[in-house]
Amino acid sequence: MKHQTLDVDGLEIFYREAGDPSAPTLLLLHGFPTSSVAYRTLMEELAGEFHLIAPDYPGFGLSSAPPVEEWDYTFDHLADVVDALLDRLGVERFALYVHDYGAPVGFRLALRHPERVTGIITQNGNAYDEGLTPFWAPIKEYWAEPTPENGDALRGLFTREATHWQYTHGVPDVAHVDPALELHDQALLDRPGNQEVQLALFLDYGTNPPQYPAWQEYLRTHQPPVLAAWGEGDEIFGPDGARAFARDAKDAEIHLLDAGHFPLTTRLAESADLIRAFLRRLPR
């Protein structure tokens, strides 16, 4: 495993890389509140056969985190950074792995470069209204009325208790959740100014549901192979979001795992087996 940074438009972007660069590439796009650290173990499982790249977005992990006054934290902008990173690395074809925020970043890349995407793996990476649970109600209020008061009402989602909940809800045995992952994410959330970064992205997430029809049209038109290996107990992106992929992606594989929002934390071996078998079937 390599741990490296590249300057992308004046930002230091950290990424993890494993496997032979001549092998088929899997681009792993992380969600909130974590970073590429979430993929360490999966990358180790797959590195013998595949080339793996997992970047940290600006404001996350070990990448630059400029204040909101100096950088525009939108999903369009996050996709711009990942797109530029791939160009710098010379990656022209890749499969996508999307989780949580990784879905709006990844589908933006797919719309820009449909010819580059060999397949899509979604683990709780949503592209359908059906996947949005009641969890989103206060965030939708912020979309409708982006007042300081509605933003402040969301700050509880940045606490240690909320991060613990994200990792443990829907998990049959929470003893299998490594608390070091929660502590790592929380330490980065607690950096001065990072709540404002996350609030900016919470607000901009409202641009994603209106784009769902375009993402679904991409699936219908280009028919990339799709694997949805979803934590069935997720109360953020519900399992109906996984089932919905079968509506637009021909022969989509849908697997509902006995897990919560972070299936890799408790169902690593099962997830790795599904992903490995899926990647082996993709065109090169």
JSON list of C-alpha atoms in Angstrom, two decimals, residues 107 110-111 114 120 127-128 130 210-226 244-252:
[
{"chain": "A", "resi": 107, "resn": "PHE", "atom": "CA", "xyz": [-22.08, 9.64, -10.71]},
{"chain": "A", "resi": 110, "resn": "ALA", "atom": "CA", "xyz": [-19.75, 8.79, -14.82]},
{"chain": "A", "resi": 111, "resn": "LEU", "atom": "CA", "xyz": [-21.85, 11.45, -16.56]},
{"chain": "A", "resi": 114, "resn": "PRO", "atom": "CA", "xyz": [-19.24, 7.31, -19.45]},
{"chain": "A", "resi": 120, "resn": "ILE", "atom": "CA", "xyz": [-20.29, 0.43, -10.50]},
{"chain": "A", "resi": 127, "resn": "ALA", "atom": "CA", "xyz": [-29.16, 7.38, -6.51]},
{"chain": "A", "resi": 128, "resn": "TYR", "atom": "CA", "xyz": [-32.91, 7.11, -5.89]},
{"chain": "A", "resi": 130, "resn": "GLU", "atom": "CA", "xyz": [-36.55, 5.62, -2.40]},
{"chain": "A", "resi": 210, "resn": "PRO", "atom": "CA", "xyz": [-32.69, 16.68, -8.59]},
{"chain": "A", "resi": 211, "resn": "GLN", "atom": "CA", "xyz": [-29.87, 14.95, -10.49]},
{"chain": "A", "resi": 212, "resn": "TYR", "atom": "CA", "xyz": [-31.12, 11.43, -9.74]},
{"chain": "A", "resi": 213, "resn": "PRO", "atom": "CA", "xyz": [-33.12, 11.28, -13.02]},
{"chain": "A", "resi": 214, "resn": "ALA", "atom": "CA", "xyz": [-29.94, 12.07, -15.00]},
{"chain": "A", "resi": 215, "resn": "TRP", "atom": "CA", "xyz": [-27.99, 9.39, -13.12]},
{"chain": "A", "resi": 216, "resn": "GLN", "atom": "CA", "xyz": [-30.77, 6.89, -13.75]},
{"chain": "A", "resi": 217, "resn": "GLU", "atom": "CA", "xyz": [-30.85, 7.81, -17.44]},
{"chain": "A", "resi": 218, "resn": "TYR", "atom": "CA", "xyz": [-27.09, 7.20, -17.54]},
{"chain": "A", "resi": 219, "resn": "LEU", "atom": "CA", "xyz": [-27.71, 3.71, -16.14]},
{"chain": "A", "resi": 220, "resn": "ARG", "atom": "CA", "xyz": [-30.46, 2.98, -18.67]},
{"chain": "A", "resi": 221, "resn": "THR", "atom": "CA", "xyz": [-28.48, 4.32, -21.61]},
{"chain": "A", "resi": 222, "resn": "HIS", "atom": "CA", "xyz": [-25.01, 2.98, -20.90]},
{"chain": "A", "resi": 223, "resn": "GLN", "atom": "CA", "xyz": [-25.94, -0.11, -18.87]},
{"chain": "A", "resi": 224, "resn": "PRO", "atom": "CA", "xyz": [-22.76, -0.35, -16.79]},
{"chain": "A", "resi": 225, "resn": "PRO", "atom": "CA", "xyz": [-22.65, -3.55, -14.74]},
{"chain": "A", "resi": 226, "resn": "VAL", "atom": "CA", "xyz": [-23.91, -2.75, -11.23]},
{"chain": "A", "resi": 244, "resn": "ALA", "atom": "CA", "xyz": [-34.11, 0.57, -7.09]},
{"chain": "A", "resi": 245, "resn": "PHE", "atom": "CA", "xyz": [-30.93, 0.03, -9.12]},
{"chain": "A", "resi": 246, "resn": "ALA", "atom": "CA", "xyz": [-32.55, -3.04, -10.67]},
{"chain": "A", "resi": 247, "resn": "ARG", "atom": "CA", "xyz": [-35.11, -0.75, -12.30]},
{"chain": "A", "resi": 248, "resn": "ASP", "atom": "CA", "xyz": [-32.55, 0.91, -14.58]},
{"chain": "A", "resi": 249, "resn": "ALA", "atom": "CA", "xyz": [-29.45, -1.30, -14.67]},
{"chain": "A", "resi": 250, "resn": "LYS", "atom": "CA", "xyz": [-30.04, -4.53, -16.58]},
{"chain": "A", "resi": 251, "resn": "ASP", "atom": "CA", "xyz": [-28.99, -7.58, -14.55]},
{"chain": "A", "resi": 252, "resn": "ALA", "atom": "CA", "xyz": [-27.98, -5.47, -11.56]}
]
